[in-house]
mmCIF file of C-alpha atoms in Angstrom:
data_model
loop_
_atom_site.group_PDB
_atom_site.id
_atom_site.type_symbol
_atom_site.label_atom_id
_atom_site.label_comp_id
_atom_site.label_asym_id
_atom_site.label_seq_id
_atom_site.Cartn_x
_atom_site.Cartn_y
_atom_site.Cartn_z
ATOM 1 C CA MET K 1107 -2.962 -23.126 -14.375
ATOM 2 C CA LYS K 1108 -0.636 -20.240 -13.156
ATOM 3 C CA VAL K 1109 -1.360 -19.588 -9.479
ATOM 4 C CA LEU K 1110 0.084 -16.285 -7.829
ATOM 5 C CA PHE K 1111 0.552 -16.762 -4.167
ATOM 6 C CA LEU K 1112 0.978 -13.669 -2.246
ATOM 7 C CA GLY K 1113 2.891 -13.966 1.558
ATOM 8 C CA ASP K 1114 1.185 -12.117 4.236
ATOM 9 C CA VAL K 1115 -0.124 -8.511 3.767
ATOM 10 C CA VAL K 1116 0.505 -6.028 6.700
ATOM 11 C CA GLY K 1117 -1.802 -3.393 7.060
ATOM 12 C CA LYS K 1118 -3.904 -1.086 4.638
ATOM 13 C CA SER K 1119 -0.357 0.133 3.332
ATOM 14 C CA GLY K 1120 0.183 -3.364 2.470
ATOM 15 C CA CYS K 1121 -3.186 -3.823 1.164
ATOM 16 C CA ASP K 1122 -2.701 -0.861 -0.892
ATOM 17 C CA PHE K 1123 0.681 -1.329 -2.380
ATOM 18 C CA VAL K 1124 -1.019 -5.010 -3.475
ATOM 19 C CA ALA K 1125 -3.965 -3.160 -4.988
ATOM 20 C CA ARG K 1126 -1.021 -0.954 -6.988
ATOM 21 C CA HIS K 1127 0.639 -3.558 -8.507
ATOM 22 C CA LEU K 1128 -1.335 -6.772 -8.337
ATOM 23 C CA GLY K 1129 -3.152 -6.376 -11.869
ATOM 24 C CA SER K 1130 0.060 -5.669 -13.592
ATOM 25 C CA ILE K 1131 1.604 -8.897 -12.226
ATOM 26 C CA LYS K 1132 -1.400 -11.026 -12.871
ATOM 27 C CA LYS K 1133 -1.245 -9.408 -16.727
ATOM 28 C CA THR K 1134 2.157 -9.897 -16.991
ATOM 29 C CA TYR K 1135 2.798 -13.385 -15.788
ATOM 30 C CA GLY K 1136 -0.875 -14.718 -17.217
ATOM 31 C CA VAL K 1137 -2.118 -15.518 -14.105
ATOM 32 C CA ASP K 1138 -5.257 -17.792 -13.899
ATOM 33 C CA ALA K 1139 -5.856 -17.244 -9.910
ATOM 34 C CA CYS K 1140 -4.733 -15.287 -7.284
ATOM 35 C CA ILE K 1141 -4.617 -16.337 -3.432
ATOM 36 C CA ILE K 1142 -3.507 -13.926 -0.606
ATOM 37 C CA ASN K 1143 -2.600 -14.672 2.979
ATOM 38 C CA GLY K 1144 -4.377 -11.857 4.703
ATOM 39 C CA GLU K 1145 -4.146 -12.382 8.360
ATOM 40 C CA ASN K 1146 -2.339 -9.089 8.807
ATOM 41 C CA SER K 1147 -4.357 -7.267 6.690
ATOM 42 C CA ALA K 1148 -6.081 -4.846 9.406
ATOM 43 C CA GLU K 1149 -4.356 -2.087 11.139
ATOM 44 C CA GLY K 1150 -3.189 -3.711 14.668
ATOM 45 C CA ASN K 1151 -3.243 -7.438 13.427
ATOM 46 C CA GLY K 1152 -5.691 -9.914 12.286
ATOM 47 C CA ILE K 1153 -8.138 -9.396 9.543
ATOM 48 C CA THR K 1154 -11.528 -7.182 9.065
ATOM 49 C CA PRO K 1155 -14.278 -7.122 6.442
ATOM 50 C CA ASP K 1156 -12.799 -4.012 5.239
ATOM 51 C CA SER K 1157 -9.365 -5.373 5.001
ATOM 52 C CA ALA K 1158 -10.771 -8.507 2.964
ATOM 53 C CA ARG K 1159 -12.755 -6.183 0.834
ATOM 54 C CA MET K 1160 -9.441 -4.484 -0.399
ATOM 55 C CA LEU K 1161 -7.704 -7.466 -1.270
ATOM 56 C CA PHE K 1162 -10.316 -9.078 -3.169
ATOM 57 C CA ASP K 1163 -11.138 -5.832 -4.851
ATOM 58 C CA ALA K 1164 -7.576 -5.410 -5.818
ATOM 59 C CA GLY K 1165 -7.800 -9.245 -7.179
ATOM 60 C CA ALA K 1166 -7.606 -11.889 -4.853
ATOM 61 C CA ASP K 1167 -9.672 -14.983 -5.897
ATOM 62 C CA VAL K 1168 -9.255 -16.280 -2.223
ATOM 63 C CA ILE K 1169 -7.999 -15.346 1.321
ATOM 64 C CA THR K 1170 -5.993 -17.754 3.649
ATOM 65 C CA THR K 1171 -5.248 -16.874 7.360
ATOM 66 C CA GLY K 1172 -3.344 -17.972 10.290
ATOM 67 C CA ASN K 1173 -2.926 -17.534 14.047
ATOM 68 C CA HIS K 1174 -4.467 -14.127 14.181
ATOM 69 C CA VAL K 1175 -7.215 -14.332 12.075
ATOM 70 C CA LEU K 1176 -9.971 -14.743 15.219
ATOM 71 C CA LYS K 1177 -8.403 -11.393 16.958
ATOM 72 C CA ARG K 1178 -11.430 -9.501 15.650
ATOM 73 C CA LYS K 1179 -14.535 -10.833 16.121
ATOM 74 C CA GLU K 1180 -16.047 -8.597 13.267
ATOM 75 C CA ILE K 1181 -14.474 -11.236 10.626
ATOM 76 C CA PHE K 1182 -16.464 -14.069 11.893
ATOM 77 C CA PRO K 1183 -19.763 -13.653 10.212
ATOM 78 C CA LYS K 1184 -17.506 -13.383 6.822
ATOM 79 C CA LEU K 1185 -15.784 -16.838 7.876
ATOM 80 C CA ASP K 1186 -19.090 -18.624 8.055
ATOM 81 C CA GLU K 1187 -20.290 -16.987 4.788
ATOM 82 C CA GLN K 1188 -17.414 -19.440 3.432
ATOM 83 C CA ASN K 1189 -16.843 -17.197 0.243
ATOM 84 C CA GLY K 1190 -13.285 -17.155 -0.067
ATOM 85 C CA ILE K 1191 -11.664 -16.286 2.895
ATOM 86 C CA ILE K 1192 -10.788 -19.410 5.244
ATOM 87 C CA ARG K 1193 -8.870 -20.130 8.446
ATOM 88 C CA PRO K 1194 -6.581 -22.953 9.510
ATOM 89 C CA ALA K 1195 -8.382 -26.028 9.266
ATOM 90 C CA ASN K 1196 -7.032 -28.088 12.170
ATOM 91 C CA TYR K 1197 -8.888 -25.255 14.285
ATOM 92 C CA HIS K 1198 -11.229 -26.775 16.812
ATOM 93 C CA HIS K 1199 -14.699 -27.565 14.878
ATOM 94 C CA SER K 1200 -16.678 -24.483 17.308
ATOM 95 C CA ALA K 1201 -14.389 -22.027 15.410
ATOM 96 C CA PRO K 1202 -16.237 -19.813 12.772
ATOM 97 C CA GLY K 1203 -15.460 -20.552 9.000
ATOM 98 C CA THR K 1204 -13.736 -23.420 7.395
ATOM 99 C CA GLY K 1205 -10.346 -24.300 6.524
ATOM 100 C CA VAL K 1206 -10.860 -25.329 2.536
ATOM 101 C CA PHE K 1207 -12.044 -23.167 -0.328
ATOM 102 C CA VAL K 1208 -12.657 -25.062 -3.847
ATOM 103 C CA LEU K 1209 -12.409 -21.748 -6.523
ATOM 104 C CA ASP K 1210 -14.392 -23.500 -9.355
ATOM 105 C CA LYS K 1211 -13.592 -21.568 -12.668
ATOM 106 C CA LEU K 1212 -15.338 -23.979 -14.990
ATOM 107 C CA ARG K 1213 -12.345 -25.613 -17.140
ATOM 108 C CA TRP K 1214 -10.429 -25.969 -13.836
ATOM 109 C CA GLN K 1215 -10.994 -26.319 -10.054
ATOM 110 C CA LEU K 1216 -8.390 -25.519 -7.802
ATOM 111 C CA CYS K 1217 -9.135 -26.359 -4.064
ATOM 112 C CA VAL K 1218 -7.222 -24.043 -1.408
ATOM 113 C CA ILE K 1219 -6.585 -25.770 2.151
ATOM 114 C CA ASN K 1220 -5.324 -23.647 5.150
ATOM 115 C CA LEU K 1221 -3.111 -25.484 8.270
ATOM 116 C CA GLN K 1222 -1.374 -23.916 10.896
ATOM 117 C CA GLY K 1223 1.912 -25.573 12.532
ATOM 118 C CA GLN K 1224 1.859 -26.394 16.254
ATOM 119 C CA ALA K 1225 5.685 -25.715 17.189
ATOM 120 C CA GLY K 1226 5.877 -22.495 18.197
ATOM 121 C CA MET K 1227 2.434 -21.559 18.073
ATOM 122 C CA GLU K 1228 -1.186 -21.419 19.753
ATOM 123 C CA PRO K 1229 -2.596 -24.725 20.612
ATOM 124 C CA CYS K 1230 -4.422 -26.275 17.653
ATOM 125 C CA GLY K 1231 -5.218 -29.765 16.437
ATOM 126 C CA ASN K 1232 -2.355 -31.481 14.408
ATOM 127 C CA PRO K 1233 -1.985 -30.596 10.797
ATOM 128 C CA PHE K 1234 -0.707 -33.373 9.482
ATOM 129 C CA GLU K 1235 -3.720 -36.151 10.846
ATOM 130 C CA LYS K 1236 -6.261 -32.879 9.572
ATOM 131 C CA ILE K 1237 -4.695 -32.883 5.939
ATOM 132 C CA ASP K 1238 -4.695 -37.204 5.730
ATOM 133 C CA GLN K 1239 -8.253 -36.508 6.794
ATOM 134 C CA LEU K 1240 -9.169 -34.029 4.349
ATOM 135 C CA LEU K 1241 -7.480 -35.582 1.456
ATOM 136 C CA GLN K 1242 -9.429 -38.662 2.341
ATOM 137 C CA GLU K 1243 -12.548 -36.613 1.597
ATOM 138 C CA LEU K 1244 -11.385 -34.033 -1.129
ATOM 139 C CA PRO K 1245 -11.839 -35.637 -4.725
ATOM 140 C CA TYR K 1246 -9.743 -32.830 -6.450
ATOM 141 C CA LYS K 1247 -6.373 -32.959 -7.972
ATOM 142 C CA ASN K 1248 -5.248 -29.375 -8.064
ATOM 143 C CA ILE K 1249 -4.915 -28.642 -4.293
ATOM 144 C CA LEU K 1250 -2.558 -25.765 -2.586
ATOM 145 C CA VAL K 1251 -1.824 -25.740 0.717
ATOM 146 C CA ASP K 1252 -0.823 -22.775 2.948
ATOM 147 C CA PHE K 1253 1.114 -23.842 5.994
ATOM 148 C CA HIS K 1254 1.162 -20.863 8.427
ATOM 149 C CA ALA K 1255 4.095 -22.282 10.936
ATOM 150 C CA GLU K 1256 6.671 -20.778 12.821
ATOM 151 C CA MET K 1257 9.002 -23.595 12.667
ATOM 152 C CA THR K 1258 11.389 -24.657 9.490
ATOM 153 C CA SER K 1259 11.472 -27.519 9.949
ATOM 154 C CA GLU K 1260 7.767 -28.530 10.388
ATOM 155 C CA LYS K 1261 7.344 -26.675 7.295
ATOM 156 C CA LYS K 1262 9.747 -28.554 5.301
ATOM 157 C CA ALA K 1263 8.250 -32.032 7.045
ATOM 158 C CA MET K 1264 5.034 -31.150 5.680
ATOM 159 C CA GLY K 1265 6.211 -30.170 2.165
ATOM 160 C CA TYR K 1266 8.001 -33.617 2.215
ATOM 161 C CA TYR K 1267 4.898 -35.605 3.920
ATOM 162 C CA LEU K 1268 2.554 -34.196 0.974
ATOM 163 C CA ASP K 1269 4.457 -34.489 -1.489
ATOM 164 C CA GLY K 1270 2.737 -36.093 -4.576
ATOM 165 C CA ARG K 1271 -0.304 -35.900 -2.752
ATOM 166 C CA VAL K 1272 -0.794 -31.968 -3.443
ATOM 167 C CA SER K 1273 0.149 -29.068 -6.041
ATOM 168 C CA ALA K 1274 1.839 -27.145 -3.530
ATOM 169 C CA VAL K 1275 2.973 -26.379 -0.173
ATOM 170 C CA LEU K 1276 3.382 -22.599 0.276
ATOM 171 C CA GLY K 1277 4.749 -21.445 4.087
ATOM 172 C CA THR K 1278 3.982 -18.365 5.689
ATOM 173 C CA HIS K 1279 3.635 -16.607 9.183
ATOM 174 C CA THR K 1280 7.726 -15.918 9.078
ATOM 175 C CA HIS K 1281 7.298 -13.080 6.658
ATOM 176 C CA VAL K 1282 10.907 -12.936 5.390
ATOM 177 C CA GLN K 1283 10.762 -15.162 2.249
ATOM 178 C CA THR K 1284 13.133 -17.606 1.906
ATOM 179 C CA ALA K 1285 15.513 -19.097 -1.504
ATOM 180 C CA ASP K 1286 14.399 -22.725 -1.360
ATOM 181 C CA GLU K 1287 11.638 -22.238 -4.023
ATOM 182 C CA ARG K 1288 11.543 -25.849 -5.504
ATOM 183 C CA ILE K 1289 9.851 -28.492 -7.122
ATOM 184 C CA LEU K 1290 9.859 -32.102 -4.758
ATOM 185 C CA PRO K 1291 10.733 -35.342 -5.939
ATOM 186 C CA LYS K 1292 7.121 -36.297 -6.561
ATOM 187 C CA GLY K 1293 5.699 -32.994 -8.424
ATOM 188 C CA THR K 1294 4.671 -30.683 -5.488
ATOM 189 C CA ALA K 1295 5.878 -26.815 -5.463
ATOM 190 C CA TYR K 1296 7.445 -26.186 -1.957
ATOM 191 C CA ILE K 1297 8.896 -22.599 -0.245
ATOM 192 C CA THR K 1298 9.422 -22.481 3.417
ATOM 193 C CA ASP K 1299 8.177 -19.041 3.334
ATOM 194 C CA ALA K 1300 6.400 -16.882 0.543
ATOM 195 C CA GLY K 1301 7.481 -13.612 2.540
ATOM 196 C CA MET K 1302 5.367 -10.759 2.805
ATOM 197 C CA CYS K 1303 3.508 -7.506 1.721
ATOM 198 C CA GLY K 1304 4.823 -4.841 4.169
ATOM 199 C CA GLY K 1305 7.400 -2.028 4.829
ATOM 200 C CA LYS K 1306 10.448 -3.438 3.600
ATOM 201 C CA ASN K 1307 12.585 -1.427 6.409
ATOM 202 C CA SER K 1308 10.709 -2.991 8.872
ATOM 203 C CA VAL K 1309 10.812 -5.530 11.073
ATOM 204 C CA LEU K 1310 8.153 -8.123 9.907
ATOM 205 C CA GLY K 1311 6.155 -5.351 8.904
ATOM 206 C CA VAL K 1312 6.391 -3.607 12.469
ATOM 207 C CA LYS K 1313 8.281 -0.182 12.878
ATOM 208 C CA ARG K 1314 11.876 -1.635 13.546
ATOM 209 C CA GLU K 1315 12.269 1.114 16.331
ATOM 210 C CA ILE K 1316 9.619 -0.572 18.403
ATOM 211 C CA ILE K 1317 10.792 -4.033 17.858
ATOM 212 C CA ILE K 1318 14.582 -2.688 19.019
ATOM 213 C CA GLN K 1319 13.162 -1.059 21.882
ATOM 214 C CA LYS K 1320 11.079 -4.265 22.855
ATOM 215 C CA PHE K 1321 14.669 -6.298 22.567
ATOM 216 C CA LEU K 1322 16.501 -3.838 24.478
ATOM 217 C CA THR K 1323 13.961 -3.681 27.442
ATOM 218 C CA ASN K 1324 12.076 -6.694 27.349
ATOM 219 C CA LEU K 1325 9.313 -4.309 28.282
ATOM 220 C CA PRO K 1326 5.558 -4.805 26.322
ATOM 221 C CA VAL K 1327 5.165 -2.355 23.499
ATOM 222 C CA ARG K 1328 2.550 -1.199 21.373
ATOM 223 C CA PHE K 1329 3.119 -2.572 17.755
ATOM 224 C CA GLU K 1330 2.773 -0.007 14.929
ATOM 225 C CA TYR K 1331 2.845 -0.922 11.001
ATOM 226 C CA ASP K 1332 5.408 0.668 9.099
ATOM 227 C CA HIS K 1333 3.704 2.213 6.037
ATOM 228 C CA GLN K 1334 7.051 3.420 4.317
ATOM 229 C CA ASP K 1335 8.975 2.276 1.187
ATOM 230 C CA MET K 1336 7.328 -1.044 0.705
ATOM 231 C CA GLU K 1337 7.948 -4.900 -0.781
ATOM 232 C CA LEU K 1338 5.578 -7.554 -1.926
ATOM 233 C CA ASN K 1339 6.516 -10.942 -2.018
ATOM 234 C CA ALA K 1340 4.897 -13.568 -3.991
ATOM 235 C CA VAL K 1341 5.341 -16.824 -5.831
ATOM 236 C CA LEU K 1342 3.905 -18.624 -9.169
ATOM 237 C CA ILE K 1343 3.316 -21.717 -9.277
ATOM 238 C CA GLU K 1344 2.586 -23.761 -12.501
ATOM 239 C CA ILE K 1345 0.267 -26.545 -12.292
ATOM 240 C CA ASP K 1346 -0.612 -28.912 -14.723
ATOM 241 C CA ASN K 1347 -4.619 -29.602 -14.887
ATOM 242 C CA ALA K 1348 -4.446 -33.002 -15.845
ATOM 243 C CA SER K 1349 -2.473 -34.375 -13.101
ATOM 244 C CA GLY K 1350 -2.572 -31.807 -10.544
ATOM 245 C CA LYS K 1351 1.460 -32.017 -10.460
ATOM 246 C CA ALA K 1352 3.399 -28.610 -10.044
ATOM 247 C CA GLN K 1353 5.653 -27.693 -13.101
ATOM 248 C CA ASP K 1354 7.327 -24.790 -12.307
ATOM 249 C CA ILE K 1355 7.782 -22.399 -8.832
ATOM 250 C CA GLN K 1356 9.352 -19.139 -9.116
ATOM 251 C CA ARG K 1357 9.526 -16.155 -6.734
ATOM 252 C CA ILE K 1358 8.524 -12.470 -7.087
ATOM 253 C CA ARG K 1359 9.536 -9.546 -5.354
ATOM 254 C CA ILE K 1360 8.417 -5.954 -5.957
ATOM 255 C CA GLU K 1361 9.606 -3.364 -3.976
ATOM 256 C CA GLU K 1362 9.527 0.512 -3.579
#
């Protein structure tokens, strides 16, 4: 099984760029399943039904999210439908939606789990305890975890904590693709951050002038996404269906 995972898509221009390139990427690499982090896919951040539809139309099978997912209330009904958009599983039980989705293609199944880190993030449940609970309940071999977290140390710890227990642990949230993709000792594919799909000359997808001004003055600013000179960052993971172990992981980067 070849699984393509795209890092955080930023704004409508990010969705458009993914739509222009995803088909050819899937064809070139023989992709069986495509997972996209869409928590910044709406203008002004968050995810909306429209931005989710754009990603599904582009070729996503599952959309993961993160700390901005609940900022747009119009997405709540879509989360409750449980049709492929998930939010971090370690949110409070009262939050709409769920943190797990099973992609069933008959000849194989892929369980996708979304978690959020605690260090430097908004309060949420312990992701290590939550994943232990989920793995006791879920009967699947092929499991991909999107760990949406700020701290490199927390992401690395999660990777080794789950090594041999899941197929892949892929970090998101920091929007900068890291160069540490690897197969961990017990067979789990890992990368600290998959990167983003957004303006390559931006600061994490936001117009660089705005962020520079914020650092210069320490005054509040209104974020605006950069829609110029786009880049797409992703990873491709090959999983052995029989064992659930990862056989390969490679980074993919496309830019204008």
